[in-house]
Short mmCIF file of N, CA and C in Angstrom, two decimals:
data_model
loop_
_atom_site.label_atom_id
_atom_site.label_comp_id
_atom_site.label_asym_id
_atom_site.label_seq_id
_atom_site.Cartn_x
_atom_site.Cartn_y
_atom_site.Cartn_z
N UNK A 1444 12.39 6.03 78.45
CA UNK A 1444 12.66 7.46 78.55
C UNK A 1444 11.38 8.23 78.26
N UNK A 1445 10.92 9.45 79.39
CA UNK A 1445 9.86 10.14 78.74
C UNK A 1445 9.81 10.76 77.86
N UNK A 1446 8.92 10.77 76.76
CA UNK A 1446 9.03 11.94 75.90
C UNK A 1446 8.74 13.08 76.34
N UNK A 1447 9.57 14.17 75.86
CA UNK A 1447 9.69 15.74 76.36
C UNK A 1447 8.07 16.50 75.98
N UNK A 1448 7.53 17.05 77.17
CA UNK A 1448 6.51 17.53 77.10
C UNK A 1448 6.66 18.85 76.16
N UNK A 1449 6.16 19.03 74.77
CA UNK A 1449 6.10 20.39 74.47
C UNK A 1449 4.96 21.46 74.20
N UNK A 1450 5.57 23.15 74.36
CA UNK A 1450 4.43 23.89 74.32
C UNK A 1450 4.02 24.72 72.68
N UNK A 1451 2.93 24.60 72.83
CA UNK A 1451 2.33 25.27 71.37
C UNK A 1451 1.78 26.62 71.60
N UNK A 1452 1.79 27.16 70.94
CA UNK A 1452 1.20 28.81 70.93
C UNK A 1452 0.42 29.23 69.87
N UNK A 1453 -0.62 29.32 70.63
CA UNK A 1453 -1.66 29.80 68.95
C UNK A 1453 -2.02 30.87 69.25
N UNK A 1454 -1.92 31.79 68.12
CA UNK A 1454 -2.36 33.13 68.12
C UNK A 1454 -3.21 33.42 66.44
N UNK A 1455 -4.23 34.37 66.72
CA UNK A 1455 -5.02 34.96 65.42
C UNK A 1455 -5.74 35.88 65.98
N UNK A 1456 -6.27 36.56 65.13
CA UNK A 1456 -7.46 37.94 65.31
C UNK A 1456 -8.88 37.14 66.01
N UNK A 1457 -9.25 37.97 66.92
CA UNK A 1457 -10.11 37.65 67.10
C UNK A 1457 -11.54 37.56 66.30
N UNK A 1458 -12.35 36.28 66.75
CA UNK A 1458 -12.90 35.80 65.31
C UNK A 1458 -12.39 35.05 64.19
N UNK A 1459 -11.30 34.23 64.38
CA UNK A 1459 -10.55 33.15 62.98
C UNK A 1459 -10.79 31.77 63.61
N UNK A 1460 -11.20 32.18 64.78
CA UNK A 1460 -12.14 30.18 65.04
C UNK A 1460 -11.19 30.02 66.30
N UNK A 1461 -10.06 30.98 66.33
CA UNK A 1461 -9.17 30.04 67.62
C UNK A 1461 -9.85 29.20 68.39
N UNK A 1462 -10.59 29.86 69.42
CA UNK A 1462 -10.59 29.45 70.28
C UNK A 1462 -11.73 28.26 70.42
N UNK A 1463 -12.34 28.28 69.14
CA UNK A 1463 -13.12 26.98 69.14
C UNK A 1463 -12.32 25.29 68.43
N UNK A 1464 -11.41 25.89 67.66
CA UNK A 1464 -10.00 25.28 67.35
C UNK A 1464 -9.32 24.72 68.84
N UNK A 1465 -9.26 25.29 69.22
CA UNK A 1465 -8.26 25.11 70.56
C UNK A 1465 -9.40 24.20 71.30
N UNK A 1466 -10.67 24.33 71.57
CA UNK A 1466 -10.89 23.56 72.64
C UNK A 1466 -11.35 21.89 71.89
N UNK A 1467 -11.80 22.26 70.42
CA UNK A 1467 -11.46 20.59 69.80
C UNK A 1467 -10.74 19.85 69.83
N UNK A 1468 -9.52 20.79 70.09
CA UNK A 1468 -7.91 20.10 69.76
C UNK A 1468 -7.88 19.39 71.59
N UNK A 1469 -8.15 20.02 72.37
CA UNK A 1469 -8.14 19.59 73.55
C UNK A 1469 -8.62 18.38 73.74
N UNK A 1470 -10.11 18.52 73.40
CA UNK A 1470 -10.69 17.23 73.25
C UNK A 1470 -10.45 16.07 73.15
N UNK A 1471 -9.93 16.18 72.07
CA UNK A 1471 -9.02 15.25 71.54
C UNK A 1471 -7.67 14.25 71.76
N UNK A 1472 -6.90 15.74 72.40
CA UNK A 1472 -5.50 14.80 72.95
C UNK A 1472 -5.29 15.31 74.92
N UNK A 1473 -5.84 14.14 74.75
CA UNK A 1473 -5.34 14.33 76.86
C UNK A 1473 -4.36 14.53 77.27
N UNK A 1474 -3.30 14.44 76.29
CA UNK A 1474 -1.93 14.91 77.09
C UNK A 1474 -1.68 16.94 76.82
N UNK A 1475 -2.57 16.70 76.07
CA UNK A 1475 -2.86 18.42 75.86
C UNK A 1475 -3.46 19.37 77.02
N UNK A 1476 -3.23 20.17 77.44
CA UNK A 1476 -3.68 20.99 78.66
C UNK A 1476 -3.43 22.78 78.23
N UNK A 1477 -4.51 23.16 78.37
CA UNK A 1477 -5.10 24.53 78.11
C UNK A 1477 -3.88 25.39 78.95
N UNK A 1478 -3.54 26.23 79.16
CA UNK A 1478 -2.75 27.33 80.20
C UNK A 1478 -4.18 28.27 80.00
N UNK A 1479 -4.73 28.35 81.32
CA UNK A 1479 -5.38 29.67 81.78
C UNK A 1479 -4.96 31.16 81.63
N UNK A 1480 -4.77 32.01 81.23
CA UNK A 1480 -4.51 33.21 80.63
C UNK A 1480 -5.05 34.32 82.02
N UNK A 1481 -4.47 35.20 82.73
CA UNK A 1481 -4.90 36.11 83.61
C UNK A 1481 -5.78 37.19 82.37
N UNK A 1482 -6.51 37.85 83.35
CA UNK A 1482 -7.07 39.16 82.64
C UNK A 1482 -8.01 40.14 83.11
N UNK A 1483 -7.85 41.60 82.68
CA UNK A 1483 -8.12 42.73 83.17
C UNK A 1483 -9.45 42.83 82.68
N UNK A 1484 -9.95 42.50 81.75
CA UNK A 1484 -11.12 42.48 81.06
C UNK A 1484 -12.22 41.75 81.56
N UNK A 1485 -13.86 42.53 81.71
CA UNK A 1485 -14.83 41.71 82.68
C UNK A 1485 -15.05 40.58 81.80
N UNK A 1486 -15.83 39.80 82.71
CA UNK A 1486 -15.93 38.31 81.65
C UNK A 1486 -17.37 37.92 80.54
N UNK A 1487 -17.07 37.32 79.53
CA UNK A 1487 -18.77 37.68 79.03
C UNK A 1487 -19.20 36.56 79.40
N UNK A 1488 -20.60 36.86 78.81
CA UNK A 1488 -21.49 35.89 79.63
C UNK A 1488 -20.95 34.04 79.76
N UNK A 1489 -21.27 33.75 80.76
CA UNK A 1489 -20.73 32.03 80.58
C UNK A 1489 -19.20 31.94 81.33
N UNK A 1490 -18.58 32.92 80.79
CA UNK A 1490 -17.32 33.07 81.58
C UNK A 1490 -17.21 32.51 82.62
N UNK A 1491 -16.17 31.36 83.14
CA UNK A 1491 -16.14 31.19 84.63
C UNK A 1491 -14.77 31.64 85.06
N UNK A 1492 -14.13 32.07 85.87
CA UNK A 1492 -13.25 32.66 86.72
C UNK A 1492 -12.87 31.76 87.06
N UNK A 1493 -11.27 30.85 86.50
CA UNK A 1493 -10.67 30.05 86.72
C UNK A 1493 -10.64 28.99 85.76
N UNK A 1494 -12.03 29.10 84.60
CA UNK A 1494 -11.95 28.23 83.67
C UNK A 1494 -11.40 28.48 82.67
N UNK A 1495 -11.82 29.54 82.15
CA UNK A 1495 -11.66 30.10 80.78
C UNK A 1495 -10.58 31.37 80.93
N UNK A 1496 -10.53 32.24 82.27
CA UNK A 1496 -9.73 33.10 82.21
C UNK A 1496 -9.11 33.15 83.80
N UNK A 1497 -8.47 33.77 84.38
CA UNK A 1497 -8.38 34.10 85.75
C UNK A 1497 -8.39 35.86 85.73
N UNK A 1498 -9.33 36.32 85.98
CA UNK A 1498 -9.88 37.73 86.12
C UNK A 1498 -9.62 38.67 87.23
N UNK A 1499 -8.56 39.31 87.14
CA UNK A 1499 -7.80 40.20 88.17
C UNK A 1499 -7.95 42.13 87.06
N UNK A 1500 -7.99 42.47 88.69
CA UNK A 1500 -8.52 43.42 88.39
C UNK A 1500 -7.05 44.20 87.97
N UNK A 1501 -6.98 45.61 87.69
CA UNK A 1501 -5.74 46.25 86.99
C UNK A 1501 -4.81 46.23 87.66
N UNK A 1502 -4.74 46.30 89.08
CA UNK A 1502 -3.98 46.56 90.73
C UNK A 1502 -3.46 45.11 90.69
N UNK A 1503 -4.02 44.53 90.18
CA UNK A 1503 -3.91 42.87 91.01
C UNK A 1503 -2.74 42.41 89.84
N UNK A 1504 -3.15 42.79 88.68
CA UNK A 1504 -2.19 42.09 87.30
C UNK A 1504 -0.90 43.30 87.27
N UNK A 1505 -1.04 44.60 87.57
CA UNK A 1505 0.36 45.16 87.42
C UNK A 1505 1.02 44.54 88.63
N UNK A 1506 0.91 44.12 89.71
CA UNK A 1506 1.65 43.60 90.65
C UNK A 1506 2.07 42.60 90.33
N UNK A 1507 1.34 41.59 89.57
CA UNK A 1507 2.38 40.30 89.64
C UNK A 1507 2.86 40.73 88.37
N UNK A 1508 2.63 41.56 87.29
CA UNK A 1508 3.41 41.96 86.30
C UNK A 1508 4.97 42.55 86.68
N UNK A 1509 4.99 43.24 87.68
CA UNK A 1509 5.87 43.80 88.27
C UNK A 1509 6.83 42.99 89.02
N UNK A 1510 6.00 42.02 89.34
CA UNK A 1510 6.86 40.48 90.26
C UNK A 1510 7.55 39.96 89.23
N UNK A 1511 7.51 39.99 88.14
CA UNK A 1511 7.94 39.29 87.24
C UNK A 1511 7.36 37.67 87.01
N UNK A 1512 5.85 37.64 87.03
CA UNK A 1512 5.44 36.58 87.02
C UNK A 1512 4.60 36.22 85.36
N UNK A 1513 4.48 36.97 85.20
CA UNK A 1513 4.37 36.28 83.58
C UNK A 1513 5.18 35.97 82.64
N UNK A 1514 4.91 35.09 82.15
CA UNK A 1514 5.93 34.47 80.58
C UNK A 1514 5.76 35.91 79.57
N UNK A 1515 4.38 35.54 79.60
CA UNK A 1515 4.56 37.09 78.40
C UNK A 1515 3.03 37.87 79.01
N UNK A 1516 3.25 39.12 78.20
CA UNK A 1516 2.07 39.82 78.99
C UNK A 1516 1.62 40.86 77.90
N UNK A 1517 0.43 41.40 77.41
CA UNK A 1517 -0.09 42.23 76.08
C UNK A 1517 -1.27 43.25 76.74
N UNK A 1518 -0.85 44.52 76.17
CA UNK A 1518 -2.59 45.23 76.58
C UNK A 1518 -3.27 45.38 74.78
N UNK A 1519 -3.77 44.42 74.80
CA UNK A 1519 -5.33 44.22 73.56
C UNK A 1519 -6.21 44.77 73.83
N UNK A 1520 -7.06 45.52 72.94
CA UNK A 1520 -7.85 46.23 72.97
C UNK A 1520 -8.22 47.13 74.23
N UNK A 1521 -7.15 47.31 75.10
CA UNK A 1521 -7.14 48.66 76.19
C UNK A 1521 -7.73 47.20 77.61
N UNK A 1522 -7.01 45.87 77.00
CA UNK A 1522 -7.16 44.87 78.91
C UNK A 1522 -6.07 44.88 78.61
N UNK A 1523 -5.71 43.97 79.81
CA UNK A 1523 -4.33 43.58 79.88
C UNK A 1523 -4.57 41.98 79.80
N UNK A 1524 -3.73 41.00 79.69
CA UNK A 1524 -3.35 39.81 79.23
C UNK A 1524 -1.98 39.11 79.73
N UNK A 1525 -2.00 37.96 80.50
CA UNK A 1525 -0.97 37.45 80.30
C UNK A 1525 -0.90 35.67 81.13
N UNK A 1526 0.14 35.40 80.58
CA UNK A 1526 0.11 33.64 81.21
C UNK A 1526 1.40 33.79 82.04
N UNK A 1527 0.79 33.37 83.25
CA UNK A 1527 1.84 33.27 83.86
C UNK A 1527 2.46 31.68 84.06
N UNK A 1528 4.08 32.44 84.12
CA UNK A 1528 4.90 31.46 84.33
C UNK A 1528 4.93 30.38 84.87
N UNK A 1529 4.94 29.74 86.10
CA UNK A 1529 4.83 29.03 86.88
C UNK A 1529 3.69 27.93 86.57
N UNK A 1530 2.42 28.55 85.77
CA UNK A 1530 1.79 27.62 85.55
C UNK A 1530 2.05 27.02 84.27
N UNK A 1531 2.42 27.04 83.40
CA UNK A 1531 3.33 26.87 81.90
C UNK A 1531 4.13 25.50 82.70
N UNK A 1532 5.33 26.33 83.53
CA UNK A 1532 6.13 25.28 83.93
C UNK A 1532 5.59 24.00 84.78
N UNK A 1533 4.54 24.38 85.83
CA UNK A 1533 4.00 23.30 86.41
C UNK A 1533 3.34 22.21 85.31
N UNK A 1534 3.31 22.36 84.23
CA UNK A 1534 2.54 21.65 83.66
C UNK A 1534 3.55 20.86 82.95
N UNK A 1535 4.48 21.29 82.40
CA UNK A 1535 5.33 20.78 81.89
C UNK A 1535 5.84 19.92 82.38
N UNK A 1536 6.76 20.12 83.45
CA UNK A 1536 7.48 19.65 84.16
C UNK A 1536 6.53 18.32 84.52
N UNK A 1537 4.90 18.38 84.62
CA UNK A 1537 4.28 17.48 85.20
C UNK A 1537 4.27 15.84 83.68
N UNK A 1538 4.71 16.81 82.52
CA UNK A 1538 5.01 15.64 81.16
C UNK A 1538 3.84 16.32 80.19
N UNK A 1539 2.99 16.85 80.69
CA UNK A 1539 1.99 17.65 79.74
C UNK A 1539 2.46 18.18 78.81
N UNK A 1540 1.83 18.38 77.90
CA UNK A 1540 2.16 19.09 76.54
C UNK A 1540 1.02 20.64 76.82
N UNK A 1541 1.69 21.41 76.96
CA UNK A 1541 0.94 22.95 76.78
C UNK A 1541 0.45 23.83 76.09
N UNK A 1542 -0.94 24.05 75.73
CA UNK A 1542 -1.48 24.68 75.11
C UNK A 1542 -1.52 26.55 75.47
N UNK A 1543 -1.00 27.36 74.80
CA UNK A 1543 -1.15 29.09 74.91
C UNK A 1543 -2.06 29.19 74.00
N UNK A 1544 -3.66 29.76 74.33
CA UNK A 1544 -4.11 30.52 73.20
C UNK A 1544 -3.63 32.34 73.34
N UNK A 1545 -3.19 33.01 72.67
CA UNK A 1545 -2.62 34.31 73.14
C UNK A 1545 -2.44 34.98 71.79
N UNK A 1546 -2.68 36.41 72.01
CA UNK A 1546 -2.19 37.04 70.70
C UNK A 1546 -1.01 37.18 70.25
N UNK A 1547 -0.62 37.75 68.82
CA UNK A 1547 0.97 37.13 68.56
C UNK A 1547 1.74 38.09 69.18
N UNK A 1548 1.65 39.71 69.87
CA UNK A 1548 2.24 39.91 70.77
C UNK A 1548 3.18 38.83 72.00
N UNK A 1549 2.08 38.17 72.62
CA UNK A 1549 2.60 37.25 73.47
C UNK A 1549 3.27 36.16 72.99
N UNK A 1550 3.00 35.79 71.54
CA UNK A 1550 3.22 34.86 71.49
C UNK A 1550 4.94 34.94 70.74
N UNK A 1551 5.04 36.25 70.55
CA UNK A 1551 6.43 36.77 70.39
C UNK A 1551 7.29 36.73 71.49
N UNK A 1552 6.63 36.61 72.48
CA UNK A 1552 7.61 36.97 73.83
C UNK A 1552 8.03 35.90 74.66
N UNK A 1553 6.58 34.70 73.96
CA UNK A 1553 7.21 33.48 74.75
C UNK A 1553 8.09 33.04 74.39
N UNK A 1554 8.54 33.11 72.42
CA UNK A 1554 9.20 32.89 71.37
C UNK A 1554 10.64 33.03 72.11
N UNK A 1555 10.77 34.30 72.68
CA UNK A 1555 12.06 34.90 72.51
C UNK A 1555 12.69 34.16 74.04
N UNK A 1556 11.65 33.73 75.03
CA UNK A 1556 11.95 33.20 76.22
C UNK A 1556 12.53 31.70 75.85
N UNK A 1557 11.21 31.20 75.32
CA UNK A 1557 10.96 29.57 74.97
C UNK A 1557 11.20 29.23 73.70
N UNK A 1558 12.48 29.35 72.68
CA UNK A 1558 12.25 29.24 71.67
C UNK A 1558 11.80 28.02 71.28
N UNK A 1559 11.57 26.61 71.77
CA UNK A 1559 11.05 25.33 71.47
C UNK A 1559 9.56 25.55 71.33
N UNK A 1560 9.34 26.93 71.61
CA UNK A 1560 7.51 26.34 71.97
C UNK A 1560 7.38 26.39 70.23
N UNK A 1561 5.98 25.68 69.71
CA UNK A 1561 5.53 26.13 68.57
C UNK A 1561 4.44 26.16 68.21
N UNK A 1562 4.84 27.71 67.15
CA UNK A 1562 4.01 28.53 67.07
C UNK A 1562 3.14 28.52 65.79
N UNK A 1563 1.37 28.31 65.73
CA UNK A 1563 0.89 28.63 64.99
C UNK A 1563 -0.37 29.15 64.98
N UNK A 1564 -0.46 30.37 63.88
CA UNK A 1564 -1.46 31.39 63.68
C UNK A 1564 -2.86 31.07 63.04
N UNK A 1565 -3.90 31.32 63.36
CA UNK A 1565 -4.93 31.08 62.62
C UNK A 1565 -5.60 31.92 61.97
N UNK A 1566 -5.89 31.99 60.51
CA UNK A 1566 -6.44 32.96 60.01
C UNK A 1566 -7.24 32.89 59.41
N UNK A 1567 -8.56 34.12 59.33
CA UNK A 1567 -9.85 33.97 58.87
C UNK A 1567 -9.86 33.37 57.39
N UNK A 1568 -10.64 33.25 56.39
CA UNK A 1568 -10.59 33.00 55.18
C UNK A 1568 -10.55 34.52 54.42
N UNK A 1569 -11.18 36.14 54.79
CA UNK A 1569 -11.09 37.08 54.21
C UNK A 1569 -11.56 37.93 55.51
N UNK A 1570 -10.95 39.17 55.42
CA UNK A 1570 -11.88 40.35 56.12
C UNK A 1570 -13.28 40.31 56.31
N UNK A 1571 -13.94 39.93 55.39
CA UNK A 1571 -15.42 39.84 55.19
C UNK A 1571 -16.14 38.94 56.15
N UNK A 1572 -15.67 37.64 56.09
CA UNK A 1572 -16.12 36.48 56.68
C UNK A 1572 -15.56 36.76 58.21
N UNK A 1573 -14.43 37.79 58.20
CA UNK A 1573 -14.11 38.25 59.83
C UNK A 1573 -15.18 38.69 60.38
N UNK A 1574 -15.37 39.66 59.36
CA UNK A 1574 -16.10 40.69 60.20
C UNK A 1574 -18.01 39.91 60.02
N UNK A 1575 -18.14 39.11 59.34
CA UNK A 1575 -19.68 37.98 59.70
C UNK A 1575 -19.58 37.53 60.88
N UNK A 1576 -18.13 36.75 61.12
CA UNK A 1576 -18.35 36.08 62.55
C UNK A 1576 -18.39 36.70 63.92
N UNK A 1577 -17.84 37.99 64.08
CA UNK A 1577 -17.69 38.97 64.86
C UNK A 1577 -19.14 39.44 65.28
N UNK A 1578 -19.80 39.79 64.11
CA UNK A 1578 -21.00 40.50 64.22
C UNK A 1578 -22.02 39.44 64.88
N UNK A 1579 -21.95 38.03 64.31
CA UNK A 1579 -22.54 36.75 64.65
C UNK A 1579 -22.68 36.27 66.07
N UNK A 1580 -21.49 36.48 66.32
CA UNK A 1580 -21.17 35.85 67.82
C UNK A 1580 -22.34 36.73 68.89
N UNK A 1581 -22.47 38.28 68.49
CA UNK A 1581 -23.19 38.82 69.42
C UNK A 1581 -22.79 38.89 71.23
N UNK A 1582 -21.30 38.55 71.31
CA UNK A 1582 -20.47 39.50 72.29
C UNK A 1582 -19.97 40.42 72.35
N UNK A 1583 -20.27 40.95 71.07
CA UNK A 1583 -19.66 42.61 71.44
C UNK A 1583 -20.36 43.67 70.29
N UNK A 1584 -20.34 44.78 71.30
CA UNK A 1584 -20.79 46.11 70.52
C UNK A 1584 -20.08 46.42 69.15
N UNK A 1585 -21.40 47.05 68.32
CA UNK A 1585 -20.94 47.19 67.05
C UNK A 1585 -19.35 47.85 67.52
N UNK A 1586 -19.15 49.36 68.04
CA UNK A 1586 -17.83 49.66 68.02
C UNK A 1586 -16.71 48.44 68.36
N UNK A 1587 -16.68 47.68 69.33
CA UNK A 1587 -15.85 46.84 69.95
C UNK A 1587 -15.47 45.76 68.42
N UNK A 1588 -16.80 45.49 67.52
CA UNK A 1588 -16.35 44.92 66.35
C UNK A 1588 -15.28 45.69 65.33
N UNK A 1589 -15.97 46.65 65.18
CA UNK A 1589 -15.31 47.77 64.50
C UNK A 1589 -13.90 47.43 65.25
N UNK A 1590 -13.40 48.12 65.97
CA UNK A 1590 -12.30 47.92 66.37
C UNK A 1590 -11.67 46.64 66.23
N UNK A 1591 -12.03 45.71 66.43
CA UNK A 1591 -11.42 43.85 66.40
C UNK A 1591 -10.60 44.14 64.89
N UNK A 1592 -11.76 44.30 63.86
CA UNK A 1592 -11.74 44.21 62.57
C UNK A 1592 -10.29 45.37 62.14
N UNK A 1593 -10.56 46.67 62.17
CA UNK A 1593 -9.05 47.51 61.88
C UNK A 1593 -7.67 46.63 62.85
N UNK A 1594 -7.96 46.29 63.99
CA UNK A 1594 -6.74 45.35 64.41
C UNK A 1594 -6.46 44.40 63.58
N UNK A 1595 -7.63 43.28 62.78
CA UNK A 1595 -7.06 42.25 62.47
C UNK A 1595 -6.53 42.18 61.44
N UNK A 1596 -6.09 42.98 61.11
CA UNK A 1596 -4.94 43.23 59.44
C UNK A 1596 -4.15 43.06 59.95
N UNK A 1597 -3.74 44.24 61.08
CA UNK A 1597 -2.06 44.42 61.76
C UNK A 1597 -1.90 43.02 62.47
N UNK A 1598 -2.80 42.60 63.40
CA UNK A 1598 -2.60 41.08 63.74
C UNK A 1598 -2.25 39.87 62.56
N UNK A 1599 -2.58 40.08 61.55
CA UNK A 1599 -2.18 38.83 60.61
C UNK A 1599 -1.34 39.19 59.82
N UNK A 1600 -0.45 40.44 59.72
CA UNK A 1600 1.13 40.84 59.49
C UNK A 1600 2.14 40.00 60.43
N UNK A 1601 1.72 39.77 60.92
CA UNK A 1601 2.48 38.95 62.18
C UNK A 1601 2.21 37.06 62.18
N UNK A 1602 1.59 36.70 61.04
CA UNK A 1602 1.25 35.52 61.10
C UNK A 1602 2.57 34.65 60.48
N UNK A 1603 3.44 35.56 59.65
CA UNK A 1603 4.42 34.95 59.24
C UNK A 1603 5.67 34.48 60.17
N UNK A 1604 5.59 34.89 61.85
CA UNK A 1604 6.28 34.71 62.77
C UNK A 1604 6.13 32.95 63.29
N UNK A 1605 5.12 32.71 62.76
CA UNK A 1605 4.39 31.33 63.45
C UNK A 1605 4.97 30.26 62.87
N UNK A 1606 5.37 29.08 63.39
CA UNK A 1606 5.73 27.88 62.25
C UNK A 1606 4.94 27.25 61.31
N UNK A 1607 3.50 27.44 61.65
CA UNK A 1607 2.52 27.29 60.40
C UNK A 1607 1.26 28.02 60.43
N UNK A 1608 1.00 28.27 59.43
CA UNK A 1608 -0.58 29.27 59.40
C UNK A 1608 -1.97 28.56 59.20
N UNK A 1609 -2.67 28.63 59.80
CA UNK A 1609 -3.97 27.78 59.69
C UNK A 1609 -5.16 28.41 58.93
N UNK A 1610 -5.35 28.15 57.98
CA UNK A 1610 -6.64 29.33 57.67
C UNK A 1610 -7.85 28.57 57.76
N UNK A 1611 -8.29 28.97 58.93
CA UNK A 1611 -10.24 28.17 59.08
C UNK A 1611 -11.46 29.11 58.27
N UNK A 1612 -11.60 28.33 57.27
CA UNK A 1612 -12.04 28.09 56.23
C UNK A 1612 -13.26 27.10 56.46
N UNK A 1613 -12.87 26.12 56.66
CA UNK A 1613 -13.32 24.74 57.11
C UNK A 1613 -13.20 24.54 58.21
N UNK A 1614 -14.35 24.36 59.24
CA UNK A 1614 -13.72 23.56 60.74
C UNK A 1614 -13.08 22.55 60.76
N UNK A 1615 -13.75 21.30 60.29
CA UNK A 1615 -13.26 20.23 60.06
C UNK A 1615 -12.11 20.03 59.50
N UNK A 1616 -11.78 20.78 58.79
CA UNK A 1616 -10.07 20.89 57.99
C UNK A 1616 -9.14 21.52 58.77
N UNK A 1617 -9.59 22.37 59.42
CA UNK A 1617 -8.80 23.28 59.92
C UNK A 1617 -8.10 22.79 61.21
N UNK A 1618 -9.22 21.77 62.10
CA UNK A 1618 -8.82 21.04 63.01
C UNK A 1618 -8.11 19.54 62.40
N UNK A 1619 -8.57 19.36 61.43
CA UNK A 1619 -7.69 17.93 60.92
C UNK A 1619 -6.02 18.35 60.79
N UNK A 1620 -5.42 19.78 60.21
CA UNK A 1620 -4.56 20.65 59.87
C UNK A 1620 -3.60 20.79 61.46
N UNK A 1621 -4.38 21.21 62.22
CA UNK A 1621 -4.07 21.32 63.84
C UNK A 1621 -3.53 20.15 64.26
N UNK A 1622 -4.67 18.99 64.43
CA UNK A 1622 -3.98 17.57 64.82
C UNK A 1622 -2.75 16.90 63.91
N UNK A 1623 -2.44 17.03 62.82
CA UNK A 1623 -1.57 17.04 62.10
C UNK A 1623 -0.38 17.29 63.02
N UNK A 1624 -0.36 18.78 63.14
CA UNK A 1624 0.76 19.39 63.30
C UNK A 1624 1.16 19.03 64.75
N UNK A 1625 0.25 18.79 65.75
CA UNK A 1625 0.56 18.57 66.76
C UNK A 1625 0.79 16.74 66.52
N UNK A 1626 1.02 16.06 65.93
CA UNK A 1626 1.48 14.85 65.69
C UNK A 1626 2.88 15.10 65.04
N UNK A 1627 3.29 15.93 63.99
CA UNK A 1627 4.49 16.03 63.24
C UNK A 1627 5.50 16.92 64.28
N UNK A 1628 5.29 17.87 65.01
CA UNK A 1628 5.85 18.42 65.87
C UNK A 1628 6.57 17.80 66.75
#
């Protein structure tokens, strides 16, 4: 009998390591597969169009928003955001286990669709060390930090929605914490 492919949802403020979390974790387990995320937002540098995001312009994402083609869908920081359906399910259905990186907006909505998926949040070690890595990364304008940073309070009010909270602290722990959970799950 196959075992049932399941989906995970990680959500945190931008800057708590997600998404460097997420692509270790990939690494790692091949039956794991990323979901591509649509988006209104231009791409930063390195970005490829189809790898990391699928980049539709505002016209292009309210239409299939309107089709009813996303699982869940968020406007963050003034883009829009969303995973669509069909590819979630194609993957599944294919025995894959599915990876959402998404904010906990979305990740509320897949909740309420998918309640099997599971959900966990990652969170910085303090405000402080947020706002180091933000400034560090050097993708975005001081304001655009500024802004990340007043969101990521209200974003980690919402961490208690998740089935476990990750606080990267530690890479190495934080991903040992991850593979864990995706083994006990």
């Amino acid at each position: 009998m196959a075992v049932r492919a399941r989906l995970f949802v990680v959500s945190g403020p931008s800057g708590s390591g997600k998404t460097s979390l997420c692509r270790a974790w990939l690494e790692r387990c091949p039956r794991l597969r990323l979901s591509i995320s649509c988006t209104t937002r231009a791409p930063r540098p390195g970005e490829v169009n189809g790898r990391d995001y699928h980049f539709l312009d505002m016209a292009a994402f309210e239409r299939e928003l309107a089709a009813g083609a996303f699982l869940e869908s968020a406007l963050v920081h003034g883009n829009r955001y969303g995973t669509r359906r069909r590819d979630v399910e194609r993957m599944l259905d294919a025995g894959d286990d599915v990876l959402l990186e998404i904010d906990w907006q979305g990740a509320r909505q897949v909740a309420a669709v998918m309640p099997e998926a599971y959900r966990i949040f990652i969170m910085p070690p303090s405000i402080e060390e947020l706002r180091r890595r933000l400034t560090g990364r050097g993708q975005d304008s001081a304001a655009v930090v500024t802004a990340r940073l007043a969101a990521a309070e209200g974003e980690m009010a919402h961490a208690g929605e998740a089935h476990v909270q990750i606080v990267n602290d530690d890479f190495d722990q934080a991903l040992a914490r991850l593979l864990a959970v995706y083994t006990e799950a």
